[in-house]
Amino acid sequence: TNEFGKVVLVGDNAPRFDHDPTTIESKGLLIEESRTNQMIYSSDITTDVSQNTGYTVSNGTVTGDQTTAPDGTTTADQFACDTSNNLHRVSIYFTSGQISNSTAYTFSVFVKANGYDKLHIRYGGYNADNHGLGYDLSDGTTFAGKFDGTGSLGAVTSSSMIAYPNGWYRCTFTFTTASDAASGSAGIFYYVSNSESTTNFAGDGSSGMYFWGAQMEVGSFPTSYIPTNGSTETRGADFALIDGEDFTEFFNQDQ
């Protein structure tokens, strides 16, 4: 996040300085380990089968590039619930074997309310492996989420909900996959709702939420956003070196 509260990308061999997205206070040099984003279309939830064959939409409509995303571009997609009294869901599937067994993963996505503000996010894995959480986009709090009506989402290891400018939140949770996770299919499922207690309700045909910047990464905490467009992408590790004699008062050159 830069000094204007926007998510920005930098090129190779360039320092990254992080800022609090709300207060814009400088947090210093950003140094991260290497991570890979497993979401092959990180900012696209459209259902064009020529592009996203692993995406499906239930009881709603997705329209691409409808509002300003956290990086300042008009690339956030809108999901609008239809009027059926049912679940309203976007399903994003991984390829078979893409998710590893007994591995800690962290999922994150930027979301903004557009009429409805209760989001239930589920990781659904092979053999009923189930993890997830609910996020209240009206006040920035989490709750025990549901799936497919009133089914209870499985436990997560940790979670966060970080506020960004213009009503955006980065919603995250960490979990560990089952010992047979690679044996079959798995996916991320967004349930847009107006309730914490159920994912099923009658929509108004136009209200919903905006989505951008999804990331699925191996690790026990979220890292900075890695954009993808048709394949997984890896961000290299950051390395910092203090060189010269100007800063010897706070490091020992002999060690």
PDB file of C-alpha atoms in Angstrom, residues 121-124 128-134 143-147 151-158 173-176:
ATOM      1  CA  ILE A 121     -16.376 -17.241   2.079  1.00  0.00           C
ATOM      2  CA  ARG A 122     -15.810 -20.990   1.942  1.00  0.00           C
ATOM      3  CA  TYR A 123     -12.920 -23.207   0.951  1.00  0.00           C
ATOM      4  CA  GLY A 124     -14.548 -26.457  -0.127  1.00  0.00           C
ATOM      5  CA  ALA A 128     -16.003 -32.687   2.513  1.00  0.00           C
ATOM      6  CA  ASP A 129     -12.976 -30.672   3.668  1.00  0.00           C
ATOM      7  CA  ASN A 130     -14.596 -27.394   4.705  1.00  0.00           C
ATOM      8  CA  HIS A 131     -13.210 -24.103   6.068  1.00  0.00           C
ATOM      9  CA  GLY A 132     -14.314 -20.491   6.018  1.00  0.00           C
ATOM     10  CA  LEU A 133     -15.650 -17.399   7.705  1.00  0.00           C
ATOM     11  CA  GLY A 134     -18.231 -14.638   7.459  1.00  0.00           C
ATOM     12  CA  PHE A 143     -18.737 -13.881  12.174  1.00  0.00           C
ATOM     13  CA  ALA A 144     -19.203 -17.658  11.964  1.00  0.00           C
ATOM     14  CA  GLY A 145     -20.179 -18.042   8.333  1.00  0.00           C
ATOM     15  CA  LYS A 146     -22.589 -20.401   6.612  1.00  0.00           C
ATOM     16  CA  PHE A 147     -22.739 -22.233   3.267  1.00  0.00           C
ATOM     17  CA  GLY A 151     -24.523 -25.249   6.832  1.00  0.00           C
ATOM     18  CA  SER A 152     -21.752 -24.274   9.253  1.00  0.00           C
ATOM     19  CA  LEU A 153     -18.369 -23.349   7.847  1.00  0.00           C
ATOM     20  CA  GLY A 154     -15.410 -25.264   9.262  1.00  0.00           C
ATOM     21  CA  ALA A 155     -12.799 -23.733  11.529  1.00  0.00           C
ATOM     22  CA  VAL A 156      -9.998 -21.446  10.411  1.00  0.00           C
ATOM     23  CA  THR A 157      -6.629 -20.990  12.107  1.00  0.00           C
ATOM     24  CA  SER A 158      -6.606 -17.194  11.944  1.00  0.00           C
ATOM     25  CA  PHE A 173      -8.412 -16.522   6.593  1.00  0.00           C
ATOM     26  CA  THR A 174      -5.828 -19.254   7.176  1.00  0.00           C
ATOM     27  CA  PHE A 175      -6.553 -22.981   7.353  1.00  0.00           C
ATOM     28  CA  THR A 176      -4.874 -26.367   6.868  1.00  0.00           C
TER      29      THR A 176
END
